Amino acid sequence: MTTHSTLLAALATVIDPELRRPITDLGMVESVQVEENGRARAVIRLTVAGCPLRETITADVTAALSALAGVAGVDVELTVMTPEQRAQLKERLKGGAAERGIPFNAEGSLTRVYAVASGKGGVGKSSVTVNLACSLAARGLRVGIVDADIYGFSVPGLMGITQAPTRVDEMILPPVAHGVKVISIGMFVAGNQPVAWRGPMLHRALEQFLSDVYFGDLDVLLLDLPPGTGDVAISVAQLLPKAEILVVTTPQAAAADVAERAGAIAVQTGQKVAGVIENMSFLTLPDGSTMELFGSGGGTLLAQRLTRTVNAPVQLLGQIPLDVALREGGDAGMPIVLADPGSAAAKALAGIAEALAQRPRGLAGMKLGVTPV
Ligand code: ADP
C-alpha cells in the first residue's frame, strides 16, 4: 500500500532546479495520490507560468514516483501558484527576513565574497572566475557568480548558459550551470548590443543583482569585475564592503604594473586582498620543455608589491599554464576543471580553489590598518 507520506517522501527527493530546494519545501506540491487504476497523480504548482524548467520538473516528479513499488504509472499536472502562494514562497525563501537589502551584508552571513579583478582585459579573469566557481561547487560548496563585467560579459558563454533567469514577481532566479548559480548583465541585454551605462546606472544594476537575485545561502560568491579600476570596482566596494579582491595577472612585468593598480584600490576602499593569481604562466611544448611566452615573475612581483601597498601579506595563490584545452573548454561552456581535470591548468586552478576553500576566516589576510609614517 502506497501511503500519502510515502508519496510525499518520494517527492521530497525532487529538487527545484532553480531554487535548489525540495519541491515539498517550496509549497509546489498541490496534491499527490494513487488512483484506483494504480497510477500516481501529482498536481505540481510552478512558481510562474511558462517556467522554463517545467519539463525537467515533470520528468523528475515522474521518475521519483515511478520508483515506488505499487505505482503503475505517473500522471503529472502542472498548475501555477496564486499570488498568495508566491508571496508565501518568497517569505519561506527569505527565512522570514522580509526586509529588502543585500543578503551577503546581513549580520551573520557566512558567505565569502571574492571580487576577481585585473589590470587589463584578456588576462583570463573570466576564465579563472568560472573555473574557480566550478571547482568550489564540485567540492560541495554552494557557489554563485555575479558577472559584473558590464562591457565584456562572458560568463554565461563560459558556463554554457543560454537560459534566461526566471522572474517570480520582483525576485529573479538565476540559472544554474555545473552546480553554480549565475547572474550576468548579459542576461538582461537583447542580442549582442553594447551596454552604454554610466556610473550611477551601473551601480543601480549591481545593487539590483545583489538584492533581487535569489542566491539562497551561498558559501562563496564570486564577482567577475570589469578590467581596471573603474566605477564597478568602487560600487562593489560600497555595496559589498566585505568583498575581498583576487587579482589576476600574466607573468609580464608590465601587466603586473597595471594589475597593481587594480589591487591597490583596496587601500582606498578598505577591502582585503585575498591573493594574486598568475595566468598564462608558461606553455608546455610537445617535447616536454616549457616556454615562457609572456616572461616570468609577474605574479610574485605583484604579490610582493601589493603586500607593501596594502600593508598586509598578499600571497601568490597559483600559476596557471597556457593550455589550448582551457580556451576550448571556455568556448564549449565546459570549464577545464570539469572537462579535463587531470590537465596541468585544471590542477593549478583546483589548487587555488582548494586554498580559497580552506582560507581561515578571521584575521588572515586582513588589513592591519595601522601605518605609522
Ligand atoms: P578576461 O576576462 O581577463 O578578459 P578571458 O577569461 O576572457 O579574459 O580570457 C581571454 C582569452 O584567453 C579567452 O579566449 C580564454 O579562453 C583565453 N585564455 C585564458 N586563460 C588561458 C590559458 N591559461 N590558456 C589558454 N587560453 C587562455
Tab-separated table of N, CA, C and O in Angstrom, residues 240-316:
chain	number	residue	atom	x	y	z
A	240	LEU	N	29.284	45.807	-1.323
A	240	LEU	CA	29.715	44.584	-0.623
A	240	LEU	C	31.034	44.864	0.078
A	240	LEU	O	32.096	44.432	-0.362
A	241	PRO	N	30.979	45.598	1.170
A	241	PRO	CA	32.240	46.015	1.809
A	241	PRO	C	33.122	44.849	2.224
A	241	PRO	O	34.329	45.012	2.344
A	242	LYS	N	32.530	43.677	2.431
A	242	LYS	CA	33.411	42.588	2.869
A	242	LYS	C	33.991	41.783	1.697
A	242	LYS	O	34.682	40.792	1.914
A	243	ALA	N	33.709	42.217	0.476
A	243	ALA	CA	34.292	41.518	-0.677
A	243	ALA	C	35.807	41.639	-0.629
A	243	ALA	O	36.350	42.712	-0.389
A	244	GLU	N	36.491	40.515	-0.841
A	244	GLU	CA	37.954	40.537	-0.901
A	244	GLU	C	38.370	40.460	-2.359
A	244	GLU	O	37.672	39.851	-3.173
A	245	ILE	N	39.498	41.061	-2.656
A	245	ILE	CA	39.901	41.150	-4.056
A	245	ILE	C	40.895	40.043	-4.414
A	245	ILE	O	41.859	39.798	-3.687
A	246	LEU	N	40.626	39.387	-5.539
A	246	LEU	CA	41.571	38.429	-6.121
A	246	LEU	C	42.085	39.080	-7.397
A	246	LEU	O	41.281	39.456	-8.257
A	247	VAL	N	43.382	39.222	-7.524
A	247	VAL	CA	43.904	39.914	-8.697
A	247	VAL	C	44.527	38.910	-9.664
A	247	VAL	O	45.385	38.123	-9.283
A	248	VAL	N	44.066	38.954	-10.915
A	248	VAL	CA	44.606	38.062	-11.941
A	248	VAL	C	45.571	38.856	-12.821
A	248	VAL	O	45.255	39.971	-13.254
A	249	THR	N	46.728	38.271	-13.061
A	249	THR	CA	47.706	38.939	-13.932
A	249	THR	C	48.426	37.897	-14.785
A	249	THR	O	48.323	36.699	-14.531
A	250	THR	N	49.125	38.373	-15.795
A	250	THR	CA	50.006	37.484	-16.556
A	250	THR	C	51.428	37.673	-16.002
A	250	THR	O	51.661	38.590	-15.216
A	251	PRO	N	52.371	36.823	-16.402
A	251	PRO	CA	53.710	36.929	-15.802
A	251	PRO	C	54.507	38.166	-16.253
A	251	PRO	O	55.600	38.411	-15.738
A	252	GLN	N	53.981	38.894	-17.191
A	252	GLN	CA	54.717	40.031	-17.739
A	252	GLN	C	54.842	41.160	-16.713
A	252	GLN	O	53.844	41.495	-16.063
A	253	ALA	N	56.013	41.729	-16.588
A	253	ALA	CA	56.206	42.789	-15.598
A	253	ALA	C	55.275	43.961	-15.858
A	253	ALA	O	54.703	44.539	-14.928
A	254	ALA	N	55.088	44.303	-17.133
A	254	ALA	CA	54.225	45.445	-17.455
A	254	ALA	C	52.778	45.158	-17.045
A	254	ALA	O	52.052	46.060	-16.625
A	255	ALA	N	52.364	43.900	-17.168
A	255	ALA	CA	50.997	43.532	-16.776
A	255	ALA	C	50.858	43.628	-15.265
A	255	ALA	O	49.829	44.066	-14.744
A	256	ALA	N	51.906	43.243	-14.557
A	256	ALA	CA	51.868	43.323	-13.096
A	256	ALA	C	51.734	44.776	-12.653
A	256	ALA	O	51.073	45.081	-11.659
A	257	ASP	N	52.346	45.687	-13.417
A	257	ASP	CA	52.237	47.122	-13.091
A	257	ASP	C	50.782	47.578	-13.089
A	257	ASP	O	50.318	48.202	-12.145
A	258	VAL	N	50.059	47.244	-14.185
A	258	VAL	CA	48.659	47.697	-14.257
A	258	VAL	C	47.793	46.940	-13.265
A	258	VAL	O	46.850	47.493	-12.701
A	259	ALA	N	48.127	45.674	-13.028
A	259	ALA	CA	47.332	44.884	-12.086
A	259	ALA	C	47.485	45.437	-10.674
A	259	ALA	O	46.570	45.352	-9.867
A	260	GLU	N	48.658	46.025	-10.400
A	260	GLU	CA	48.884	46.562	-9.056
A	260	GLU	C	47.851	47.641	-8.730
A	260	GLU	O	47.358	47.735	-7.616
A	261	ARG	N	47.521	48.425	-9.765
A	261	ARG	CA	46.512	49.471	-9.528
A	261	ARG	C	45.167	48.855	-9.150
A	261	ARG	O	44.461	49.374	-8.299
A	262	ALA	N	44.827	47.743	-9.830
A	262	ALA	CA	43.535	47.102	-9.543
A	262	ALA	C	43.492	46.573	-8.110
A	262	ALA	O	42.456	46.601	-7.448
A	263	GLY	N	44.648	46.096	-7.638
A	263	GLY	CA	44.691	45.578	-6.270
A	263	GLY	C	44.792	46.698	-5.245
A	263	GLY	O	44.199	46.628	-4.171
A	264	ALA	N	45.529	47.756	-5.634
A	264	ALA	CA	45.790	48.841	-4.687
A	264	ALA	C	44.529	49.626	-4.354
A	264	ALA	O	44.488	50.364	-3.374
A	265	ILE	N	43.487	49.446	-5.156
A	265	ILE	CA	42.215	50.119	-4.879
A	265	ILE	C	41.713	49.725	-3.493
A	265	ILE	O	40.988	50.467	-2.834
A	266	ALA	N	42.164	48.540	-3.029
A	266	ALA	CA	41.766	48.060	-1.705
A	266	ALA	C	42.156	49.041	-0.608
A	266	ALA	O	41.476	49.143	0.414
A	267	VAL	N	43.241	49.771	-0.838
A	267	VAL	CA	43.680	50.724	0.180
A	267	VAL	C	42.634	51.816	0.334
A	267	VAL	O	42.273	52.217	1.448
A	268	GLN	N	42.117	52.278	-0.809
A	268	GLN	CA	41.105	53.339	-0.744
A	268	GLN	C	39.771	52.832	-0.217
A	268	GLN	O	39.050	53.538	0.462
A	269	THR	N	39.423	51.601	-0.591
A	269	THR	CA	38.085	51.116	-0.248
A	269	THR	C	38.064	50.347	1.074
A	269	THR	O	36.998	49.993	1.552
A	270	GLY	N	39.243	50.113	1.630
A	270	GLY	CA	39.303	49.384	2.903
A	270	GLY	C	39.016	47.897	2.759
A	270	GLY	O	38.667	47.243	3.737
A	271	GLN	N	39.168	47.368	1.537
A	271	GLN	CA	38.927	45.926	1.345
A	271	GLN	C	40.218	45.144	1.576
A	271	GLN	O	41.305	45.712	1.601
A	272	LYS	N	40.069	43.838	1.669
A	272	LYS	CA	41.244	42.983	1.786
A	272	LYS	C	41.622	42.461	0.413
A	272	LYS	O	40.757	42.322	-0.456
A	273	VAL	N	42.885	42.140	0.230
A	273	VAL	CA	43.312	41.475	-0.996
A	273	VAL	C	43.518	40.006	-0.646
A	273	VAL	O	44.367	39.667	0.185
A	274	ALA	N	42.718	39.138	-1.277
A	274	ALA	CA	42.758	37.715	-0.920
A	274	ALA	C	43.944	37.001	-1.554
A	274	ALA	O	44.354	35.946	-1.088
A	275	GLY	N	44.501	37.579	-2.614
A	275	GLY	CA	45.666	36.957	-3.228
A	275	GLY	C	45.800	37.299	-4.696
A	275	GLY	O	44.949	37.970	-5.281
A	276	VAL	N	46.910	36.828	-5.255
A	276	VAL	CA	47.225	37.071	-6.661
A	276	VAL	C	47.191	35.743	-7.403
A	276	VAL	O	47.614	34.717	-6.861
A	277	ILE	N	46.656	35.751	-8.610
A	277	ILE	CA	46.653	34.552	-9.449
A	277	ILE	C	47.382	34.903	-10.744
A	277	ILE	O	47.026	35.872	-11.411
A	278	GLU	N	48.421	34.115	-11.048
A	278	GLU	CA	49.134	34.365	-12.307
A	278	GLU	C	48.581	33.401	-13.354
A	278	GLU	O	48.545	32.192	-13.133
A	279	ASN	N	48.165	33.936	-14.478
A	279	ASN	CA	47.615	33.104	-15.550
A	279	ASN	C	48.515	33.211	-16.777
A	279	ASN	O	49.245	34.184	-16.928
A	280	MET	N	48.462	32.208	-17.626
A	280	MET	CA	49.250	32.153	-18.864
A	280	MET	C	50.750	32.122	-18.518
A	280	MET	O	51.572	32.767	-19.171
A	281	SER	N	51.067	31.400	-17.435
A	281	SER	CA	52.426	31.433	-16.900
A	281	SER	C	53.463	30.826	-17.840
A	281	SER	O	54.567	31.336	-17.958
A	282	PHE	N	53.123	29.726	-18.477
A	282	PHE	CA	54.067	29.106	-19.419
A	282	PHE	C	53.294	28.156	-20.306
A	282	PHE	O	52.121	27.840	-20.038
A	283	LEU	N	53.958	27.714	-21.362
A	283	LEU	CA	53.334	26.757	-22.278
A	283	LEU	C	54.229	25.518	-22.313
A	283	LEU	O	55.446	25.638	-22.470
A	284	THR	N	53.630	24.350	-22.126
A	284	THR	CA	54.418	23.123	-22.224
A	284	THR	C	54.415	22.653	-23.676
A	284	THR	O	53.352	22.467	-24.268
A	285	LEU	N	55.605	22.518	-24.236
A	285	LEU	CA	55.727	22.138	-25.652
A	285	LEU	C	55.655	20.614	-25.787
A	285	LEU	O	55.842	19.888	-24.806
A	286	PRO	N	55.378	20.127	-27.014
A	286	PRO	CA	55.238	18.677	-27.204
A	286	PRO	C	56.449	17.878	-26.696
A	286	PRO	O	56.300	16.745	-26.233
A	287	ASP	N	57.640	18.476	-26.725
A	287	ASP	CA	58.814	17.726	-26.251
A	287	ASP	C	58.956	17.784	-24.728
A	287	ASP	O	59.951	17.296	-24.166
A	288	GLY	N	57.998	18.397	-24.064
A	288	GLY	CA	58.021	18.420	-22.594
A	288	GLY	C	58.690	19.655	-22.018
A	288	GLY	O	58.582	19.910	-20.813
A	289	SER	N	59.388	20.404	-22.878
A	289	SER	CA	60.032	21.614	-22.357
A	289	SER	C	58.980	22.718	-22.196
A	289	SER	O	57.878	22.616	-22.728
A	290	THR	N	59.315	23.731	-21.437
A	290	THR	CA	58.347	24.809	-21.242
A	290	THR	C	58.849	26.098	-21.865
A	290	THR	O	60.057	26.346	-21.950
A	291	MET	N	57.894	26.897	-22.294
A	291	MET	CA	58.219	28.167	-22.926
A	291	MET	C	57.467	29.257	-22.176
A	291	MET	O	56.261	29.143	-21.961
A	292	GLU	N	58.205	30.279	-21.759
A	292	GLU	CA	57.560	31.370	-21.019
A	292	GLU	C	57.195	32.478	-21.986
A	292	GLU	O	57.924	33.455	-22.161
A	293	LEU	N	56.054	32.314	-22.609
A	293	LEU	CA	55.614	33.204	-23.682
A	293	LEU	C	55.521	34.653	-23.236
A	293	LEU	O	55.820	35.571	-23.967
A	294	PHE	N	55.064	34.849	-22.012
A	294	PHE	CA	54.863	36.215	-21.520
A	294	PHE	C	55.859	36.577	-20.424
A	294	PHE	O	55.545	37.357	-19.533
A	295	GLY	N	57.040	35.980	-20.483
A	295	GLY	CA	58.040	36.289	-19.464
A	295	GLY	C	57.741	35.536	-18.179
A	295	GLY	O	56.978	34.573	-18.172
A	296	SER	N	58.327	36.000	-17.102
A	296	SER	CA	58.091	35.301	-15.833
A	296	SER	C	58.208	36.271	-14.667
A	296	SER	O	58.745	37.370	-14.796
A	297	GLY	N	57.651	35.852	-13.569
A	297	GLY	CA	57.848	36.611	-12.318
A	297	GLY	C	56.770	37.626	-12.003
A	297	GLY	O	56.756	38.192	-10.904
A	298	GLY	N	55.857	37.868	-12.927
A	298	GLY	CA	54.840	38.916	-12.708
A	298	GLY	C	53.982	38.669	-11.479
A	298	GLY	O	53.700	39.601	-10.720
A	299	GLY	N	53.584	37.424	-11.280
A	299	GLY	CA	52.709	37.111	-10.140
A	299	GLY	C	53.407	37.341	-8.818
A	299	GLY	O	52.862	37.977	-7.906
A	300	THR	N	54.652	36.854	-8.725
A	300	THR	CA	55.425	37.024	-7.481
A	300	THR	C	55.662	38.508	-7.202
A	300	THR	O	55.486	38.990	-6.084
A	301	LEU	N	56.038	39.210	-8.268
A	301	LEU	CA	56.315	40.644	-8.143
A	301	LEU	C	55.077	41.391	-7.646
A	301	LEU	O	55.144	42.215	-6.721
A	302	LEU	N	53.940	41.051	-8.250
A	302	LEU	CA	52.692	41.722	-7.883
A	302	LEU	C	52.328	41.433	-6.422
A	302	LEU	O	51.927	42.334	-5.680
A	303	ALA	N	52.496	40.173	-6.019
A	303	ALA	CA	52.157	39.811	-4.628
A	303	ALA	C	53.047	40.592	-3.658
A	303	ALA	O	52.568	41.107	-2.640
A	304	GLN	N	54.336	40.717	-4.013
A	304	GLN	CA	55.255	41.463	-3.133
A	304	GLN	C	54.856	42.936	-3.053
A	304	GLN	O	54.807	43.532	-1.988
A	305	ARG	N	54.558	43.484	-4.224
A	305	ARG	CA	54.231	44.916	-4.230
A	305	ARG	C	52.931	45.188	-3.484
A	305	ARG	O	52.814	46.159	-2.749
A	306	LEU	N	51.944	44.310	-3.683
A	306	LEU	CA	50.665	44.537	-3.003
A	306	LEU	C	50.795	44.345	-1.505
A	306	LEU	O	50.131	45.016	-0.724
A	307	THR	N	51.677	43.442	-1.107
A	307	THR	CA	51.923	43.252	0.322
A	307	THR	C	52.344	44.581	0.944
A	307	THR	O	51.878	44.973	2.010
A	308	ARG	N	53.218	45.274	0.194
A	308	ARG	CA	53.689	46.567	0.695
A	308	ARG	C	52.574	47.607	0.644
A	308	ARG	O	52.331	48.322	1.604
A	309	THR	N	51.867	47.647	-0.493
A	309	THR	CA	50.854	48.695	-0.685
A	309	THR	C	49.718	48.573	0.324
A	309	THR	O	49.275	49.564	0.882
A	310	VAL	N	49.211	47.343	0.514
A	310	VAL	CA	48.055	47.223	1.410
A	310	VAL	C	48.485	46.948	2.855
A	310	VAL	O	47.651	46.854	3.738
A	311	ASN	N	49.786	46.798	3.028
A	311	ASN	CA	50.330	46.626	4.368
A	311	ASN	C	49.775	45.385	5.072
A	311	ASN	O	49.394	45.414	6.238
A	312	ALA	N	49.669	44.320	4.304
A	312	ALA	CA	49.220	43.020	4.840
A	312	ALA	C	49.728	41.966	3.875
A	312	ALA	O	49.922	42.265	2.692
A	313	PRO	N	49.984	40.745	4.374
A	313	PRO	CA	50.546	39.734	3.476
A	313	PRO	C	49.603	39.373	2.332
A	313	PRO	O	48.434	39.056	2.559
A	314	VAL	N	50.105	39.496	1.118
A	314	VAL	CA	49.333	39.084	-0.064
A	314	VAL	C	50.121	37.973	-0.748
A	314	VAL	O	51.301	38.152	-1.063
A	315	GLN	N	49.481	36.831	-0.943
A	315	GLN	CA	50.197	35.683	-1.496
A	315	GLN	C	49.899	35.449	-2.961
A	315	GLN	O	48.805	35.772	-3.435
A	316	LEU	N	50.865	34.847	-3.641
A	316	LEU	CA	50.620	34.332	-4.984
A	316	LEU	C	49.943	32.974	-4.783
A	316	LEU	O	50.538	32.047	-4.238
